[in-house]
Coordinates of N, CA and C in Angstrom, one line a residue:
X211 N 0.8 -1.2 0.0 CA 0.0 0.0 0.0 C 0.9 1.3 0.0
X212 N 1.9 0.9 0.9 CA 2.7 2.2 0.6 C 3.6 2.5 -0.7
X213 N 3.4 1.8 -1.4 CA 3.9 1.5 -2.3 C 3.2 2.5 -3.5
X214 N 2.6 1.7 -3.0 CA 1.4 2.9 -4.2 C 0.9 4.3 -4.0
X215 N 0.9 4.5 -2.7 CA 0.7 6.1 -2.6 C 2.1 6.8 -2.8
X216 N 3.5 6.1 -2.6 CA 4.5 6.8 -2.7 C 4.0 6.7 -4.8
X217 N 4.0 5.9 -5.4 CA 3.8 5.7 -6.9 C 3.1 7.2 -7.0
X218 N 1.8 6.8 -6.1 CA 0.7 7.9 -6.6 C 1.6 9.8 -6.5
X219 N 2.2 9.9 -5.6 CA 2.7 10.8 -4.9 C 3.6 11.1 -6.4
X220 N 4.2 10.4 -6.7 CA 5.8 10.7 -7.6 C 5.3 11.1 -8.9
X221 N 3.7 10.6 -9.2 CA 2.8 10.6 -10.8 C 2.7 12.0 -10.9
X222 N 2.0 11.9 -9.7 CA 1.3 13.9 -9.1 C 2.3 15.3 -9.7
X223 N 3.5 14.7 -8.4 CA 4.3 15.9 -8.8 C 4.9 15.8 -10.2
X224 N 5.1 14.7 -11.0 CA 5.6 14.9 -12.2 C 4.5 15.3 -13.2
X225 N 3.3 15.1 -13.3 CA 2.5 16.3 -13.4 C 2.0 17.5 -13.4
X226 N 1.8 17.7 -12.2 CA 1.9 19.1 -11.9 C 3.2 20.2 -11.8
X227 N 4.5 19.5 -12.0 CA 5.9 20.2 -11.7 C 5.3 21.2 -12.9
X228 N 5.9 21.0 -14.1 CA 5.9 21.9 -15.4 C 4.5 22.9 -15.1
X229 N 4.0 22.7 -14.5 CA 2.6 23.8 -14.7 C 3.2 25.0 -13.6
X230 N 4.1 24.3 -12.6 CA 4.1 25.4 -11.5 C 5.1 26.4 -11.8
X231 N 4.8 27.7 -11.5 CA 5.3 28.8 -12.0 C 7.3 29.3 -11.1
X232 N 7.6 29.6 -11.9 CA 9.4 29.3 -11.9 C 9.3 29.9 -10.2
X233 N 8.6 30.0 -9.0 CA 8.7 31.1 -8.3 C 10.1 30.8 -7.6
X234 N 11.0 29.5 -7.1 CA 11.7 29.5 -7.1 C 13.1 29.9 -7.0
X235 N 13.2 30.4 -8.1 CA 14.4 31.1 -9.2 C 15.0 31.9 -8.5
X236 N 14.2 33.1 -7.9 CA 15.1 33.7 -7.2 C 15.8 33.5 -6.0
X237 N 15.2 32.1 -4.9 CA 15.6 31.5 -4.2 C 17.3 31.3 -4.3
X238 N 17.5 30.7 -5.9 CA 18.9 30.6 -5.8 C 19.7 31.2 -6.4
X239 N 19.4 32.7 -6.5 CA 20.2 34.3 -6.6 C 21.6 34.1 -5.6
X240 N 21.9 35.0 -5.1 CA 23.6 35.2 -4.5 C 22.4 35.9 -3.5
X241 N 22.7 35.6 -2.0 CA 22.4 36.1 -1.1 C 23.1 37.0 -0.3
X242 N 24.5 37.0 -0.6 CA 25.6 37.5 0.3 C 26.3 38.7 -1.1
X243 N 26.1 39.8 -0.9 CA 26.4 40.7 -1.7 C 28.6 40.9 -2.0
X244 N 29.2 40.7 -1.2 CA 30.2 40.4 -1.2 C 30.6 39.1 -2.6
X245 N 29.9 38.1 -2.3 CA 30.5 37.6 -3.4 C 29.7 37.7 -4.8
X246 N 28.1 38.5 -4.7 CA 28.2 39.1 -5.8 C 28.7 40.2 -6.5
X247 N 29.7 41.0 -5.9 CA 30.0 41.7 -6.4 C 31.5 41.6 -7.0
X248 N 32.3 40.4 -6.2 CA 33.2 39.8 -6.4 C 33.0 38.7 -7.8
X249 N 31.8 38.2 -7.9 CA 31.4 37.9 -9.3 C 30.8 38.8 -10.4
X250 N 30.4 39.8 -9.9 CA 30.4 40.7 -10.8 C 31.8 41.5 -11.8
X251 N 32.6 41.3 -10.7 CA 33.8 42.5 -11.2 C 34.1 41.3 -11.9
X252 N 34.7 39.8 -11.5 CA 35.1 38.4 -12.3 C 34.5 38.8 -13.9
X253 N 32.8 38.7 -13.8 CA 32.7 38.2 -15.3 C 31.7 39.8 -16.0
X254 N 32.5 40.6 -15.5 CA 32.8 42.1 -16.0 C 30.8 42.3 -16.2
X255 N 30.6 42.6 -15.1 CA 28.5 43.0 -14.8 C 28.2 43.8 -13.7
X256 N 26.8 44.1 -13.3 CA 26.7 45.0 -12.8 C 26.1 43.8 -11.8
X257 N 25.5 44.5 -10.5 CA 24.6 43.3 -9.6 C 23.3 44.3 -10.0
X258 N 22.6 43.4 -9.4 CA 20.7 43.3 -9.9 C 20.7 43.4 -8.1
X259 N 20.7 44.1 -7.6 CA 20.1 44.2 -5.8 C 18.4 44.0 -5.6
X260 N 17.8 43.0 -5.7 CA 16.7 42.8 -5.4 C 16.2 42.9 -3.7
X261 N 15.7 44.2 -3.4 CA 15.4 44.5 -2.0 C 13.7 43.7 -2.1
X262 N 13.2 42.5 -1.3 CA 12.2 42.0 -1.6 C 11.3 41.5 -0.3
X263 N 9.8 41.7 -0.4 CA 9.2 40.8 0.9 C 8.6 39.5 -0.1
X264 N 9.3 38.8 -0.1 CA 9.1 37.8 -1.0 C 7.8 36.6 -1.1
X265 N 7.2 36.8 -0.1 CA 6.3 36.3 0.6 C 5.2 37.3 1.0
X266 N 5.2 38.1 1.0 CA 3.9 39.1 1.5 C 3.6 40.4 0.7
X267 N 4.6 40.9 0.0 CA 4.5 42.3 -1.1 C 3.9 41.8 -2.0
X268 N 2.9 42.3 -2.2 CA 1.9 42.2 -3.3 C 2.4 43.2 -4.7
X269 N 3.5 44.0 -4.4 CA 4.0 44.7 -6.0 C 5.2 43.7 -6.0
X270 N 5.9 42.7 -4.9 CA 7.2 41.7 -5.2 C 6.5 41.0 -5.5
X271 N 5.2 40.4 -5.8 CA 4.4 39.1 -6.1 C 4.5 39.6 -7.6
X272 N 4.1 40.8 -8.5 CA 3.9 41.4 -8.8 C 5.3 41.2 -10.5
X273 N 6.0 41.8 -9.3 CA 7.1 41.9 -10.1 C 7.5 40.5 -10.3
X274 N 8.0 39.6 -9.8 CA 8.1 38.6 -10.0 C 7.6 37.8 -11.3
X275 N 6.3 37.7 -10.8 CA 5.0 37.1 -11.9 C 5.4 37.9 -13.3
X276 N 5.4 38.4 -13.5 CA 5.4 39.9 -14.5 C 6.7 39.5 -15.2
X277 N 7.6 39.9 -14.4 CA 9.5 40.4 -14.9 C 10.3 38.9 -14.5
X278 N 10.8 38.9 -13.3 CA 11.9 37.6 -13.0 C 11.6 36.6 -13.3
X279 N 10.0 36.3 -13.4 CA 10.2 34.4 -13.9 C 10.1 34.6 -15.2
X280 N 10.2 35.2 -15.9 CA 10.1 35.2 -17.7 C 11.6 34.6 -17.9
X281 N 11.3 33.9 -19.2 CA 12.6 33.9 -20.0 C 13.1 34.9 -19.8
X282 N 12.8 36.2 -20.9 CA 13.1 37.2 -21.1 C 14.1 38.1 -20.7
X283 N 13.5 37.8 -19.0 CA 14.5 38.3 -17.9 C 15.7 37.5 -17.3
X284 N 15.2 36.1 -17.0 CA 16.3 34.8 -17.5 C 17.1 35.2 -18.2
X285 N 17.4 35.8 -19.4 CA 18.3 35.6 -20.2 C 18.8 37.0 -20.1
X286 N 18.8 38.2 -19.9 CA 19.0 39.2 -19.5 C 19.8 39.1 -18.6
X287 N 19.6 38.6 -17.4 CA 20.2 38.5 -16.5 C 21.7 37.8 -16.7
X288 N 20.9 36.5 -17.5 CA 22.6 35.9 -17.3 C 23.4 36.5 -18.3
X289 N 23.4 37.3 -18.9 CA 23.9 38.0 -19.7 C 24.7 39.4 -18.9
X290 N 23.6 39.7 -18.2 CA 24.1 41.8 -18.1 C 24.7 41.2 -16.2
X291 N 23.6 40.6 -16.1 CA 23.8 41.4 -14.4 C 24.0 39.6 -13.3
X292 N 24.5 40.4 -12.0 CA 24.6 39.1 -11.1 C 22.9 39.4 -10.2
X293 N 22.5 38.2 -9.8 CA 21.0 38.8 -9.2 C 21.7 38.8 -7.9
X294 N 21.2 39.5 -7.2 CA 21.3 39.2 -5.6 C 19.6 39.8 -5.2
X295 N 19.5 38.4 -3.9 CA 18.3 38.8 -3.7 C 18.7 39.1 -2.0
X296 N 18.3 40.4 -1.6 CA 17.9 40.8 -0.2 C 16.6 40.7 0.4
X297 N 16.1 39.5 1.1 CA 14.7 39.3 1.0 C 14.7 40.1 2.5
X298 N 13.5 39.9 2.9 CA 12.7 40.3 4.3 C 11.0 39.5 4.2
X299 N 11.3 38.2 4.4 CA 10.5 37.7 4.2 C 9.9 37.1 5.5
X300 N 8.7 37.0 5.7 CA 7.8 37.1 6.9 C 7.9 35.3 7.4
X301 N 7.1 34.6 6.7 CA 6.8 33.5 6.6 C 8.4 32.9 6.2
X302 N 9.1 32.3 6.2 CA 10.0 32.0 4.9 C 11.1 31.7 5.8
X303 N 11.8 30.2 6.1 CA 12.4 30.3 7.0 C 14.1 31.2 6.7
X304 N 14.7 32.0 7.4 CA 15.9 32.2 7.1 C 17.0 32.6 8.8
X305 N 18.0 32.3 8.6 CA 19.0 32.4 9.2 C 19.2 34.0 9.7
X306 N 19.5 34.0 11.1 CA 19.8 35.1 12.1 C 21.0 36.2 11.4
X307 N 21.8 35.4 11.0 CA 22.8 36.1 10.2 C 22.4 36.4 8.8
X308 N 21.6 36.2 8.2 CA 20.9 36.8 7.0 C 20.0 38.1 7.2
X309 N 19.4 37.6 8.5 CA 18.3 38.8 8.7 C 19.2 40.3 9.0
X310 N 20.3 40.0 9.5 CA 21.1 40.7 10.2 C 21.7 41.6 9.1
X311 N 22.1 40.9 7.9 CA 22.9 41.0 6.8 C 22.1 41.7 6.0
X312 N 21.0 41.8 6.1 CA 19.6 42.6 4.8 C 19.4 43.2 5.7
X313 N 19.3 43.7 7.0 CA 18.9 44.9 7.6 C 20.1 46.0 7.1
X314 N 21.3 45.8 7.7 CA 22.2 46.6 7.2 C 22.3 47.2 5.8
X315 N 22.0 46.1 5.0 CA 22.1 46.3 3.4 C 21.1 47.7 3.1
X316 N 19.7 47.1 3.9 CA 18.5 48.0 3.8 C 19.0 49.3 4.2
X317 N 19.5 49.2 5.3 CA 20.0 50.8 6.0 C 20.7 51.6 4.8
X318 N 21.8 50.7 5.2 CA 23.1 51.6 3.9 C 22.7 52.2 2.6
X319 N 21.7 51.1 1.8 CA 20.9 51.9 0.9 C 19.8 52.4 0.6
X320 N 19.6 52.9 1.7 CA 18.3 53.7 2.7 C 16.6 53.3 1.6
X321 N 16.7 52.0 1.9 CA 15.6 51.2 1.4 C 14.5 50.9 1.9
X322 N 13.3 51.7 1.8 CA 12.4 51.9 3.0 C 11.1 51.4 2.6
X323 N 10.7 50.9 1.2 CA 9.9 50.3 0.5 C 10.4 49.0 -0.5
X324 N 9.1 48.0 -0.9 CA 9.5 47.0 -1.6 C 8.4 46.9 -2.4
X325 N 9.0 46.7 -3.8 CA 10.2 45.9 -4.2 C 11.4 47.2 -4.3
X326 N 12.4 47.4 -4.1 CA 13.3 48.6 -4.5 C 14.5 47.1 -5.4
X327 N 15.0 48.0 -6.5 CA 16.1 47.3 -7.6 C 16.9 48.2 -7.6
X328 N 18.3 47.8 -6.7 CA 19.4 48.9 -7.2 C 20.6 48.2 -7.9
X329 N 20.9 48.8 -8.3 CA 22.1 48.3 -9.7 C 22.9 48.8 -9.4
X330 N 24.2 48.0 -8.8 CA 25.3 48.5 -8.5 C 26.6 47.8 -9.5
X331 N 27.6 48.8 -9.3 CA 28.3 49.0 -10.6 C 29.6 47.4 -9.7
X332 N 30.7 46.8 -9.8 CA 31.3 45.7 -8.8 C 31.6 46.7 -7.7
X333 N 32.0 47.5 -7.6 CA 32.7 47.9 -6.2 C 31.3 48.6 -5.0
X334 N 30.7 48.2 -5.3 CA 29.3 48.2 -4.6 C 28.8 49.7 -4.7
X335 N 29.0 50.6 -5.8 CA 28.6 52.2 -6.0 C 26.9 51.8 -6.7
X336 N 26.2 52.9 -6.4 CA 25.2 52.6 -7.0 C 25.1 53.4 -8.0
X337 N 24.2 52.8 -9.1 CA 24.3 52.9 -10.6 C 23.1 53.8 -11.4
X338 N 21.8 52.9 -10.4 CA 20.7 53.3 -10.6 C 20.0 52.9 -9.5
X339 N 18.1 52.8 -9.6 CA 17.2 52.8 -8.2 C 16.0 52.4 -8.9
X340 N 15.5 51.6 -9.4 CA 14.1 51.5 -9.6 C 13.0 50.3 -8.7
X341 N 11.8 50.4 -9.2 CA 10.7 49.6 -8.2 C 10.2 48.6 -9.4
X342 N 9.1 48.3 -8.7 CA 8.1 47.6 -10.4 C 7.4 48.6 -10.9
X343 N 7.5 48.2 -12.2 CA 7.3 49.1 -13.2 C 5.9 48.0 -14.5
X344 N 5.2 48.6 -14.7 CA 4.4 48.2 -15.4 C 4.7 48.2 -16.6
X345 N 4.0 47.1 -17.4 CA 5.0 46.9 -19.2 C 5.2 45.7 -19.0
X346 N 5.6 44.6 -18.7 CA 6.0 43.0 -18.9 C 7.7 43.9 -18.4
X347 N 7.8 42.2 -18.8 CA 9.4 42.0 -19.0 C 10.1 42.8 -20.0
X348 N 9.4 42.7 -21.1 CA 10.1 43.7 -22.4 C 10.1 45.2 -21.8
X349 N 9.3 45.5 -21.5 CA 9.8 47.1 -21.0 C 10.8 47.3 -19.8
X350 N 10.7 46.2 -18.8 CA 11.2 46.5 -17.5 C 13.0 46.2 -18.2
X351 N 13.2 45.2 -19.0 CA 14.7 44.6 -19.3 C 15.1 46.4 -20.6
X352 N 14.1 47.3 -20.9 CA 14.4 48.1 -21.6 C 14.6 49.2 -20.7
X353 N 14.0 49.2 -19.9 CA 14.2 50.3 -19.1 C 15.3 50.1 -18.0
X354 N 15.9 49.2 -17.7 CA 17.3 48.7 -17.1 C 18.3 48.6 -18.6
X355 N 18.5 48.5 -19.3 CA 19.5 48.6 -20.3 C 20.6 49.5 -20.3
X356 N 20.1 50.9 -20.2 CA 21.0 52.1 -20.0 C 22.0 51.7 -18.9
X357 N 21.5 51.2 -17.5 CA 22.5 51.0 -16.8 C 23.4 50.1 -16.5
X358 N 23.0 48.7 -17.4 CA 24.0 47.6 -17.5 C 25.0 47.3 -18.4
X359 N 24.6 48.3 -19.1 CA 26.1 47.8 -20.2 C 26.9 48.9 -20.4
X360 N 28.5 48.5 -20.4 CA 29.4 49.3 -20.0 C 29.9 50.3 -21.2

């Protein structure tokens, strides 16, 4: 019997996997800004600073749905920029030294709303400052262009 609900269990998710939406993705961004910016300078890019309540911001649900799970942006990204994501997420389990690490970040770049996008050049200077912006992916990856390429 157990046999078959583990069967039934394994059918399920391999059906339903491909429907569910990339939400994921950003999960496995660079969390620790030091080494993205130390991979940024490496493979000559800017970072993508996603300041995010990843779990409860209804314009970071938003943005997300809209811009970061697209191809579009997919491909953009690994192209121009390193993502780093700074969450502040409610629900969402994370580590005392992370929380510690995105408060500061928040401070420094006096980040007082979400979603905030700052683009910073490798040596951690900031480049640009935007939020979600309405348009899909094609506008949002057009209206970031000016500041990613050198």
């Amino acid at each position: 019997m157990k046999r078959l609900q583990l069967l039934c269990l394994i059918v399920t998710v391999a059906l339903i996997a491909p429907a569910l939406p990339a939400a994921a993705d950003i999960y496995s961004w660079e969390t620790d800004i030091e080494a993205a910016l130390v991979r940024a300078e490496r493979e000559d890019r800017v970072v993508f600073a996603y300041f995010a309540g990843s779990d409860w911001c209804g314009w970071c649900a938003r943005l997300q749905a809209e811009v970061l799970d697209t191809q579009l942006f997919r491909d953009f990204a690994r192209r121009y920029v390193v993502p780093l994501l700074i969450d502040f997420p409610r629900e969402l389990p994370q580590t005392g030294e992370q929380q510690l690490a995105n408060r500061v970040l928040a401070r420094q770049f006096g980040v007082t709303g979400f979603p905030t996008i700052v683009i910073l050049d490798s040596r951690g200077g900031e480049i640009h400052r935007t939020g979600y912006a309405a348009g899909g992916a094609g506008n949002y990856v057009s209206l970031l262009m000016p500041y990613v390429r050198h």
